[in-house]
């Protein structure tokens, strides 16, 4: 009995007469400094155990083979009702892995296995219920001490005002008042966000495109691209700018200039002819940013019909309704994707010739002429090479100004 009493005293948690051991000190995690181990549990760098009384003694029963702990609390910046939790666990070699999951994930044994097992977390169907009990006890004891922040699931304006803008993986705000994390993106969407990283400097970008910006087409491409964040601020509906000209006249360079305003001149562009779901996913993630598209060569009539539907969808700022996973015949609909975008398109034929929707045709400004005069090939090639070295500056600079003033 004396040994059992000593074990109880050593493992007392928050809410009892004495605080349990400091979790931050035990694990070497500063974020958990001051967080006492909950009563009835043993926490160490080798795992977590739960104390169970058997025959008058306390027996340590393993919960998981390595520490798995909550280290942060987040709120969805778009929907303040949705709470998320950042979990951390230790892999072999003492490496910590972190993952933000919805609160519904760690509160349910099956969801916990489905959400964490793919990342080699120390949770299986055999110990999931015990892990849920541990996480619940830890959250009750530590929730007031864990750092708070917000989660954004797409780029563009975050929340309901104009004070926070997510430009790639960089959060732009008038004052660094909020911790905002970009979460919930698939691999392709994450690559899009990373493609918005700046390279070189804004003076190098300006110098590289200076010779091309003497032509109105190039100016319009820049203005259209940089104007996308203004749609929300001004309450303007999505619109488009389409450049059409014969092959070899430099119209693809206009798309590269428009993309370079925000990031990589090639990786931020899409090609007409891709799947409707793919373009919808791009527009949804890159909200308040331009959608820059080039005509694919040899497009079939069926693909052009898809583009017609895409144009209608893009300029209405709303995706197609789809049934939720596991629902029958669409009963139980997923939340429809929405966005605000400025379309910048280029091809040999007017993009409006592929659609009969009058509402689409009147919201796309078509420019039908060569963007650069004959003999400009060397000029265009030099500018294109410069865009690879310098890009991703003008758009974020404009956004910083917007955040400071419109916010």
mmCIF file of C-alpha atoms in Angstrom, residues 4-354:
data_model
loop_
_atom_site.group_PDB
_atom_site.id
_atom_site.type_symbol
_atom_site.label_atom_id
_atom_site.label_comp_id
_atom_site.label_asym_id
_atom_site.label_seq_id
_atom_site.Cartn_x
_atom_site.Cartn_y
_atom_site.Cartn_z
ATOM 1 C CA UNK A 4 0.944 2.378 -4.284
ATOM 2 C CA UNK A 5 0.535 5.641 -2.367
ATOM 3 C CA UNK A 6 3.992 6.758 -3.487
ATOM 4 C CA UNK A 7 3.153 5.991 -7.114
ATOM 5 C CA UNK A 8 -0.094 7.942 -6.808
ATOM 6 C CA UNK A 9 1.755 10.939 -5.384
ATOM 7 C CA UNK A 10 4.374 10.843 -8.106
ATOM 8 C CA UNK A 11 1.712 10.738 -10.814
ATOM 9 C CA UNK A 12 -0.780 13.256 -9.470
ATOM 10 C CA UNK A 13 -2.091 15.533 -12.181
ATOM 11 C CA UNK A 14 -3.670 18.911 -12.549
ATOM 12 C CA UNK A 15 -6.617 19.490 -10.275
ATOM 13 C CA UNK A 16 -5.188 17.595 -7.282
ATOM 14 C CA UNK A 17 -3.286 18.920 -4.303
ATOM 15 C CA UNK A 18 0.041 18.553 -6.061
ATOM 16 C CA UNK A 19 0.860 19.004 -9.720
ATOM 17 C CA UNK A 20 2.163 16.014 -11.648
ATOM 18 C CA UNK A 21 5.499 16.029 -13.447
ATOM 19 C CA UNK A 22 6.010 18.765 -16.016
ATOM 20 C CA UNK A 23 5.293 17.314 -19.462
ATOM 21 C CA UNK A 24 7.513 19.852 -21.197
ATOM 22 C CA UNK A 25 10.509 18.895 -19.086
ATOM 23 C CA UNK A 26 9.862 15.163 -19.483
ATOM 24 C CA UNK A 27 9.659 15.350 -23.270
ATOM 25 C CA UNK A 28 11.930 18.296 -23.989
ATOM 26 C CA UNK A 29 9.050 20.243 -25.561
ATOM 27 C CA UNK A 30 9.018 23.921 -24.611
ATOM 28 C CA UNK A 31 5.433 24.259 -25.828
ATOM 29 C CA UNK A 32 4.310 22.002 -22.948
ATOM 30 C CA UNK A 33 6.256 23.819 -20.241
ATOM 31 C CA UNK A 34 4.022 24.152 -17.192
ATOM 32 C CA UNK A 35 1.644 21.406 -18.342
ATOM 33 C CA UNK A 36 1.355 18.807 -15.568
ATOM 34 C CA UNK A 37 0.922 15.162 -16.513
ATOM 35 C CA UNK A 38 -2.770 14.275 -15.936
ATOM 36 C CA UNK A 39 -3.581 12.155 -12.915
ATOM 37 C CA UNK A 40 -3.421 8.431 -13.493
ATOM 38 C CA UNK A 41 -0.918 8.527 -16.373
ATOM 39 C CA UNK A 42 2.831 8.119 -16.735
ATOM 40 C CA UNK A 43 4.468 10.082 -19.554
ATOM 41 C CA UNK A 44 8.030 9.709 -20.790
ATOM 42 C CA UNK A 45 10.067 9.773 -23.992
ATOM 43 C CA UNK A 46 9.538 6.009 -24.260
ATOM 44 C CA UNK A 47 5.748 6.130 -24.259
ATOM 45 C CA UNK A 48 2.581 6.615 -22.228
ATOM 46 C CA UNK A 49 1.107 4.312 -19.593
ATOM 47 C CA UNK A 50 -2.098 4.389 -17.600
ATOM 48 C CA UNK A 51 -2.184 3.466 -13.918
ATOM 49 C CA UNK A 52 -4.770 0.797 -13.180
ATOM 50 C CA UNK A 53 -5.459 -0.483 -9.659
ATOM 51 C CA UNK A 54 -5.290 -4.262 -9.352
ATOM 52 C CA UNK A 55 -5.399 -6.169 -6.074
ATOM 53 C CA UNK A 56 -4.704 -3.019 -4.102
ATOM 54 C CA UNK A 57 -1.718 -1.982 -6.175
ATOM 55 C CA UNK A 58 -1.271 0.328 -9.132
ATOM 56 C CA UNK A 59 -0.144 -1.340 -12.343
ATOM 57 C CA UNK A 60 1.183 0.637 -15.325
ATOM 58 C CA UNK A 61 -0.610 -0.489 -18.497
ATOM 59 C CA UNK A 62 0.896 0.693 -21.784
ATOM 60 C CA UNK A 63 -1.180 3.164 -23.806
ATOM 61 C CA UNK A 64 1.233 3.708 -26.697
ATOM 62 C CA UNK A 65 4.862 2.895 -27.415
ATOM 63 C CA UNK A 66 5.992 6.495 -27.910
ATOM 64 C CA UNK A 67 4.660 9.829 -26.643
ATOM 65 C CA UNK A 68 1.639 11.274 -28.462
ATOM 66 C CA UNK A 69 0.574 14.653 -27.083
ATOM 67 C CA UNK A 70 -1.540 17.702 -27.992
ATOM 68 C CA UNK A 71 0.678 20.755 -28.569
ATOM 69 C CA UNK A 72 -1.670 23.401 -30.009
ATOM 70 C CA UNK A 73 -5.272 24.479 -30.500
ATOM 71 C CA UNK A 74 -6.576 25.998 -33.706
ATOM 72 C CA UNK A 75 -9.804 27.486 -35.004
ATOM 73 C CA UNK A 76 -10.891 27.442 -38.639
ATOM 74 C CA UNK A 77 -10.494 31.068 -39.711
ATOM 75 C CA UNK A 78 -13.460 30.775 -42.118
ATOM 76 C CA UNK A 79 -15.785 28.978 -39.692
ATOM 77 C CA UNK A 80 -15.085 29.894 -36.087
ATOM 78 C CA UNK A 81 -17.140 26.937 -34.870
ATOM 79 C CA UNK A 82 -14.639 24.353 -36.111
ATOM 80 C CA UNK A 83 -11.892 23.503 -33.627
ATOM 81 C CA UNK A 84 -8.723 21.647 -34.552
ATOM 82 C CA UNK A 85 -5.876 20.231 -32.492
ATOM 83 C CA UNK A 86 -2.198 19.892 -33.300
ATOM 84 C CA UNK A 87 -0.846 16.530 -32.207
ATOM 85 C CA UNK A 88 2.827 15.604 -31.915
ATOM 86 C CA UNK A 89 4.479 12.220 -31.570
ATOM 87 C CA UNK A 90 8.040 11.013 -31.429
ATOM 88 C CA UNK A 91 9.517 8.782 -34.068
ATOM 89 C CA UNK A 92 12.654 6.685 -33.810
ATOM 90 C CA UNK A 93 15.700 8.856 -33.330
ATOM 91 C CA UNK A 94 13.849 11.390 -31.213
ATOM 92 C CA UNK A 95 12.276 13.173 -34.218
ATOM 93 C CA UNK A 96 8.970 14.901 -33.492
ATOM 94 C CA UNK A 97 6.196 14.801 -36.093
ATOM 95 C CA UNK A 98 3.280 17.243 -35.953
ATOM 96 C CA UNK A 99 -0.157 17.083 -37.541
ATOM 97 C CA UNK A 100 -3.233 19.311 -37.230
ATOM 98 C CA UNK A 101 -6.449 17.275 -37.074
ATOM 99 C CA UNK A 102 -10.120 18.110 -36.450
ATOM 100 C CA UNK A 103 -11.326 17.630 -32.913
ATOM 101 C CA UNK A 104 -13.614 14.882 -34.176
ATOM 102 C CA UNK A 105 -10.543 12.857 -35.175
ATOM 103 C CA UNK A 106 -8.857 12.449 -31.802
ATOM 104 C CA UNK A 107 -12.165 12.016 -29.939
ATOM 105 C CA UNK A 108 -13.121 8.890 -31.906
ATOM 106 C CA UNK A 109 -11.036 5.705 -31.905
ATOM 107 C CA UNK A 110 -11.744 4.711 -35.511
ATOM 108 C CA UNK A 111 -11.238 8.221 -36.827
ATOM 109 C CA UNK A 112 -7.971 8.471 -34.894
ATOM 110 C CA UNK A 113 -6.592 5.347 -36.540
ATOM 111 C CA UNK A 114 -7.743 6.469 -39.999
ATOM 112 C CA UNK A 115 -6.307 9.966 -39.551
ATOM 113 C CA UNK A 116 -2.953 9.163 -37.918
ATOM 114 C CA UNK A 117 -1.935 5.657 -38.910
ATOM 115 C CA UNK A 118 -0.884 6.719 -42.459
ATOM 116 C CA UNK A 119 1.687 9.011 -40.829
ATOM 117 C CA UNK A 120 3.204 6.219 -38.695
ATOM 118 C CA UNK A 121 1.765 7.600 -35.473
ATOM 119 C CA UNK A 122 1.804 5.209 -32.483
ATOM 120 C CA UNK A 123 -1.895 4.380 -32.724
ATOM 121 C CA UNK A 124 -3.547 1.185 -33.960
ATOM 122 C CA UNK A 125 -6.950 -0.411 -33.702
ATOM 123 C CA UNK A 126 -5.640 -2.255 -30.612
ATOM 124 C CA UNK A 127 -4.761 0.833 -28.553
ATOM 125 C CA UNK A 128 -6.930 3.556 -30.141
ATOM 126 C CA UNK A 129 -9.495 3.705 -27.321
ATOM 127 C CA UNK A 130 -6.771 4.021 -24.699
ATOM 128 C CA UNK A 131 -5.107 6.793 -26.740
ATOM 129 C CA UNK A 132 -8.427 8.661 -26.984
ATOM 130 C CA UNK A 133 -8.778 8.481 -23.175
ATOM 131 C CA UNK A 134 -5.234 9.836 -22.782
ATOM 132 C CA UNK A 135 -5.730 12.698 -25.245
ATOM 133 C CA UNK A 136 -9.002 13.655 -23.588
ATOM 134 C CA UNK A 137 -7.310 13.801 -20.172
ATOM 135 C CA UNK A 138 -4.398 15.818 -21.591
ATOM 136 C CA UNK A 139 -6.686 18.316 -23.336
ATOM 137 C CA UNK A 140 -8.726 18.833 -20.159
ATOM 138 C CA UNK A 141 -5.554 19.459 -18.174
ATOM 139 C CA UNK A 142 -3.608 21.509 -20.738
ATOM 140 C CA UNK A 143 -6.148 23.323 -22.927
ATOM 141 C CA UNK A 144 -5.733 26.659 -21.132
ATOM 142 C CA UNK A 145 -1.945 26.553 -21.610
ATOM 143 C CA UNK A 146 -1.664 25.331 -25.190
ATOM 144 C CA UNK A 147 -0.877 27.980 -27.823
ATOM 145 C CA UNK A 148 -3.831 29.132 -29.934
ATOM 146 C CA UNK A 149 -3.964 29.958 -33.622
ATOM 147 C CA UNK A 150 -6.034 29.816 -36.793
ATOM 148 C CA UNK A 151 -6.110 27.398 -39.706
ATOM 149 C CA UNK A 152 -6.716 28.444 -43.316
ATOM 150 C CA UNK A 153 -7.555 25.804 -45.897
ATOM 151 C CA UNK A 154 -6.974 27.940 -48.986
ATOM 152 C CA UNK A 155 -5.132 30.992 -50.249
ATOM 153 C CA UNK A 156 -6.464 34.531 -50.492
ATOM 154 C CA UNK A 157 -8.403 36.544 -47.946
ATOM 155 C CA UNK A 158 -8.763 34.653 -44.678
ATOM 156 C CA UNK A 159 -11.764 35.096 -42.431
ATOM 157 C CA UNK A 160 -14.586 37.508 -43.090
ATOM 158 C CA UNK A 161 -12.734 40.802 -43.342
ATOM 159 C CA UNK A 162 -9.811 42.145 -45.344
ATOM 160 C CA UNK A 163 -7.154 42.076 -42.636
ATOM 161 C CA UNK A 164 -5.438 38.736 -43.322
ATOM 162 C CA UNK A 165 -4.306 37.473 -46.735
ATOM 163 C CA UNK A 166 -2.741 34.060 -47.295
ATOM 164 C CA UNK A 167 -0.185 34.471 -50.096
ATOM 165 C CA UNK A 168 1.167 30.991 -50.648
ATOM 166 C CA UNK A 169 2.647 29.811 -47.360
ATOM 167 C CA UNK A 170 3.109 33.430 -46.192
ATOM 168 C CA UNK A 171 0.448 35.161 -44.077
ATOM 169 C CA UNK A 172 0.106 38.889 -44.740
ATOM 170 C CA UNK A 173 -1.507 40.964 -41.984
ATOM 171 C CA UNK A 174 -1.308 44.552 -40.796
ATOM 172 C CA UNK A 175 0.040 43.407 -37.437
ATOM 173 C CA UNK A 176 1.297 39.939 -36.568
ATOM 174 C CA UNK A 177 -1.666 39.391 -34.258
ATOM 175 C CA UNK A 178 -2.610 35.892 -35.409
ATOM 176 C CA UNK A 179 -0.794 32.637 -35.979
ATOM 177 C CA UNK A 180 -2.284 31.272 -39.207
ATOM 178 C CA UNK A 181 -1.410 27.839 -40.541
ATOM 179 C CA UNK A 182 -2.216 26.553 -44.028
ATOM 180 C CA UNK A 183 -3.686 23.069 -43.557
ATOM 181 C CA UNK A 184 -5.974 20.583 -45.278
ATOM 182 C CA UNK A 185 -4.385 20.800 -48.746
ATOM 183 C CA UNK A 186 -3.609 17.768 -50.872
ATOM 184 C CA UNK A 187 -0.174 17.350 -52.471
ATOM 185 C CA UNK A 188 -1.113 19.188 -55.664
ATOM 186 C CA UNK A 189 -2.658 22.092 -53.775
ATOM 187 C CA UNK A 190 0.355 22.279 -51.479
ATOM 188 C CA UNK A 191 2.600 22.508 -54.559
ATOM 189 C CA UNK A 192 0.467 25.417 -55.776
ATOM 190 C CA UNK A 193 0.986 27.229 -52.486
ATOM 191 C CA UNK A 194 4.720 26.633 -52.632
ATOM 192 C CA UNK A 195 4.829 27.930 -56.204
ATOM 193 C CA UNK A 196 3.842 31.334 -54.838
ATOM 194 C CA UNK A 197 7.195 31.719 -53.088
ATOM 195 C CA UNK A 198 9.140 34.809 -54.104
ATOM 196 C CA UNK A 199 12.472 34.518 -55.876
ATOM 197 C CA UNK A 200 15.006 37.212 -56.669
ATOM 198 C CA UNK A 201 13.765 40.739 -56.009
ATOM 199 C CA UNK A 202 11.119 43.133 -57.238
ATOM 200 C CA UNK A 203 13.665 45.423 -58.954
ATOM 201 C CA UNK A 204 14.968 42.465 -60.942
ATOM 202 C CA UNK A 205 11.420 41.566 -61.948
ATOM 203 C CA UNK A 206 10.632 45.150 -62.993
ATOM 204 C CA UNK A 207 13.847 45.428 -64.989
ATOM 205 C CA UNK A 208 13.239 42.085 -66.691
ATOM 206 C CA UNK A 209 9.750 42.979 -67.935
ATOM 207 C CA UNK A 210 10.316 46.688 -68.514
ATOM 208 C CA UNK A 211 10.756 46.352 -72.286
ATOM 209 C CA UNK A 212 7.562 44.281 -72.596
ATOM 210 C CA UNK A 213 5.492 46.562 -70.380
ATOM 211 C CA UNK A 214 5.696 49.301 -72.964
ATOM 212 C CA UNK A 215 3.028 47.302 -74.844
ATOM 213 C CA UNK A 216 -0.630 47.523 -73.713
ATOM 214 C CA UNK A 217 -1.199 43.756 -73.802
ATOM 215 C CA UNK A 218 1.510 43.142 -71.205
ATOM 216 C CA UNK A 219 0.243 46.010 -69.065
ATOM 217 C CA UNK A 220 -3.277 44.555 -69.147
ATOM 218 C CA UNK A 221 -1.962 41.111 -68.152
ATOM 219 C CA UNK A 222 -0.274 42.609 -65.076
ATOM 220 C CA UNK A 223 -3.284 44.747 -64.130
ATOM 221 C CA UNK A 224 -5.672 41.799 -64.453
ATOM 222 C CA UNK A 225 -3.425 39.571 -62.367
ATOM 223 C CA UNK A 226 -2.826 42.035 -59.556
ATOM 224 C CA UNK A 227 -6.490 43.066 -59.386
ATOM 225 C CA UNK A 228 -7.800 39.690 -58.171
ATOM 226 C CA UNK A 229 -7.664 40.555 -54.425
ATOM 227 C CA UNK A 230 -9.792 43.642 -55.101
ATOM 228 C CA UNK A 231 -12.880 41.580 -55.977
ATOM 229 C CA UNK A 232 -13.721 40.971 -52.336
ATOM 230 C CA UNK A 233 -12.791 44.466 -51.208
ATOM 231 C CA UNK A 234 -14.970 46.125 -53.862
ATOM 232 C CA UNK A 235 -17.722 43.513 -53.997
ATOM 233 C CA UNK A 236 -17.049 42.764 -57.671
ATOM 234 C CA UNK A 237 -17.972 39.522 -59.429
ATOM 235 C CA UNK A 238 -15.301 37.403 -61.182
ATOM 236 C CA UNK A 239 -14.382 38.447 -64.719
ATOM 237 C CA UNK A 240 -11.855 37.497 -67.367
ATOM 238 C CA UNK A 241 -9.348 38.833 -69.858
ATOM 239 C CA UNK A 242 -8.663 36.737 -72.950
ATOM 240 C CA UNK A 243 -5.780 37.242 -75.383
ATOM 241 C CA UNK A 244 -6.123 35.563 -78.766
ATOM 242 C CA UNK A 245 -3.584 35.661 -81.570
ATOM 243 C CA UNK A 246 -1.857 33.351 -84.012
ATOM 244 C CA UNK A 247 0.849 30.984 -82.863
ATOM 245 C CA UNK A 248 4.317 32.387 -82.224
ATOM 246 C CA UNK A 249 3.247 35.945 -81.420
ATOM 247 C CA UNK A 250 4.082 35.856 -77.699
ATOM 248 C CA UNK A 251 0.637 35.350 -76.151
ATOM 249 C CA UNK A 252 1.952 32.609 -73.834
ATOM 250 C CA UNK A 253 4.427 35.140 -72.505
ATOM 251 C CA UNK A 254 1.491 37.252 -71.338
ATOM 252 C CA UNK A 255 0.356 34.346 -69.170
ATOM 253 C CA UNK A 256 3.861 33.954 -67.783
ATOM 254 C CA UNK A 257 4.011 37.670 -66.931
ATOM 255 C CA UNK A 258 0.621 37.448 -65.197
ATOM 256 C CA UNK A 259 1.738 34.405 -63.193
ATOM 257 C CA UNK A 260 5.064 36.009 -62.223
ATOM 258 C CA UNK A 261 3.145 38.717 -60.348
ATOM 259 C CA UNK A 262 2.386 36.089 -57.690
ATOM 260 C CA UNK A 263 4.976 33.359 -58.110
ATOM 261 C CA UNK A 264 6.570 30.953 -60.539
ATOM 262 C CA UNK A 265 5.720 31.942 -64.129
ATOM 263 C CA UNK A 266 5.082 28.347 -65.251
ATOM 264 C CA UNK A 267 3.837 26.421 -62.218
ATOM 265 C CA UNK A 268 0.946 28.786 -61.514
ATOM 266 C CA UNK A 269 -0.598 28.302 -64.953
ATOM 267 C CA UNK A 270 -3.039 25.626 -66.058
ATOM 268 C CA UNK A 271 -3.993 24.356 -69.505
ATOM 269 C CA UNK A 272 -7.492 24.263 -70.896
ATOM 270 C CA UNK A 273 -8.392 20.668 -71.527
ATOM 271 C CA UNK A 274 -7.770 19.466 -67.973
ATOM 272 C CA UNK A 275 -10.501 17.895 -65.877
ATOM 273 C CA UNK A 276 -13.343 20.036 -64.568
ATOM 274 C CA UNK A 277 -12.638 18.806 -61.042
ATOM 275 C CA UNK A 278 -8.963 19.755 -61.387
ATOM 276 C CA UNK A 279 -9.695 23.314 -62.510
ATOM 277 C CA UNK A 280 -12.367 23.641 -59.824
ATOM 278 C CA UNK A 281 -9.875 22.520 -57.188
ATOM 279 C CA UNK A 282 -7.323 25.052 -58.429
ATOM 280 C CA UNK A 283 -9.835 27.910 -58.345
ATOM 281 C CA UNK A 284 -11.106 26.932 -54.906
ATOM 282 C CA UNK A 285 -7.640 26.881 -53.337
ATOM 283 C CA UNK A 286 -6.376 29.968 -55.181
ATOM 284 C CA UNK A 287 -9.268 32.180 -54.115
ATOM 285 C CA UNK A 288 -8.738 35.940 -54.564
ATOM 286 C CA UNK A 289 -5.928 35.153 -57.002
ATOM 287 C CA UNK A 290 -5.881 35.053 -60.805
ATOM 288 C CA UNK A 291 -6.547 31.847 -62.703
ATOM 289 C CA UNK A 292 -4.147 31.814 -65.634
ATOM 290 C CA UNK A 293 -4.905 29.377 -68.425
ATOM 291 C CA UNK A 294 -3.348 28.570 -71.804
ATOM 292 C CA UNK A 295 -5.110 26.840 -74.672
ATOM 293 C CA UNK A 296 -4.065 23.225 -75.144
ATOM 294 C CA UNK A 297 -3.161 22.294 -78.697
ATOM 295 C CA UNK A 298 -5.400 19.867 -80.557
ATOM 296 C CA UNK A 299 -8.377 20.151 -78.229
ATOM 297 C CA UNK A 300 -11.362 18.012 -79.161
ATOM 298 C CA UNK A 301 -14.913 19.329 -79.453
ATOM 299 C CA UNK A 302 -15.771 17.457 -76.263
ATOM 300 C CA UNK A 303 -12.946 19.249 -74.426
ATOM 301 C CA UNK A 304 -14.186 22.593 -75.731
ATOM 302 C CA UNK A 305 -17.637 21.783 -74.351
ATOM 303 C CA UNK A 306 -15.977 21.137 -70.979
ATOM 304 C CA UNK A 307 -14.286 24.532 -71.220
ATOM 305 C CA UNK A 308 -17.683 26.120 -71.853
ATOM 306 C CA UNK A 309 -18.974 24.613 -68.612
ATOM 307 C CA UNK A 310 -15.787 25.645 -66.828
ATOM 308 C CA UNK A 311 -16.129 29.248 -67.934
ATOM 309 C CA UNK A 312 -19.677 29.395 -66.633
ATOM 310 C CA UNK A 313 -18.576 27.876 -63.337
ATOM 311 C CA UNK A 314 -15.473 30.054 -62.937
ATOM 312 C CA UNK A 315 -17.214 33.350 -63.618
ATOM 313 C CA UNK A 316 -20.061 32.465 -61.274
ATOM 314 C CA UNK A 317 -17.553 31.771 -58.526
ATOM 315 C CA UNK A 318 -19.143 28.485 -57.525
ATOM 316 C CA UNK A 319 -18.303 24.846 -58.177
ATOM 317 C CA UNK A 320 -20.542 21.960 -59.084
ATOM 318 C CA UNK A 321 -22.704 20.347 -56.360
ATOM 319 C CA UNK A 322 -21.505 16.863 -55.489
ATOM 320 C CA UNK A 323 -22.799 14.100 -53.238
ATOM 321 C CA UNK A 324 -20.952 13.527 -49.990
ATOM 322 C CA UNK A 325 -18.779 10.453 -49.602
ATOM 323 C CA UNK A 326 -20.882 7.357 -49.136
ATOM 324 C CA UNK A 327 -24.158 9.044 -50.055
ATOM 325 C CA UNK A 328 -26.518 7.555 -52.591
ATOM 326 C CA UNK A 329 -27.548 9.517 -55.694
ATOM 327 C CA UNK A 330 -26.123 12.727 -54.261
ATOM 328 C CA UNK A 331 -28.304 12.641 -51.140
ATOM 329 C CA UNK A 332 -26.270 14.501 -48.581
ATOM 330 C CA UNK A 333 -24.347 17.140 -50.506
ATOM 331 C CA UNK A 334 -20.791 18.255 -49.859
ATOM 332 C CA UNK A 335 -20.172 21.918 -49.272
ATOM 333 C CA UNK A 336 -19.942 23.577 -52.695
ATOM 334 C CA UNK A 337 -16.597 25.195 -53.500
ATOM 335 C CA UNK A 338 -16.602 28.965 -53.964
ATOM 336 C CA UNK A 339 -13.996 31.471 -55.074
ATOM 337 C CA UNK A 340 -13.299 34.950 -56.403
ATOM 338 C CA UNK A 341 -10.934 35.062 -59.359
ATOM 339 C CA UNK A 342 -9.830 36.985 -62.424
ATOM 340 C CA UNK A 343 -9.362 34.731 -65.429
ATOM 341 C CA UNK A 344 -6.358 35.471 -67.668
ATOM 342 C CA UNK A 345 -6.539 33.253 -70.735
ATOM 343 C CA UNK A 346 -4.653 32.915 -73.989
ATOM 344 C CA UNK A 347 -5.149 30.960 -77.191
ATOM 345 C CA UNK A 348 -5.418 31.118 -80.948
ATOM 346 C CA UNK A 349 -9.186 31.629 -80.853
ATOM 347 C CA UNK A 350 -11.357 33.760 -78.591
ATOM 348 C CA UNK A 351 -12.280 31.753 -75.519
ATOM 349 C CA UNK A 352 -15.813 33.142 -75.762
ATOM 350 C CA UNK A 353 -16.253 31.339 -79.094
ATOM 351 C CA UNK A 354 -16.457 28.101 -77.096
#
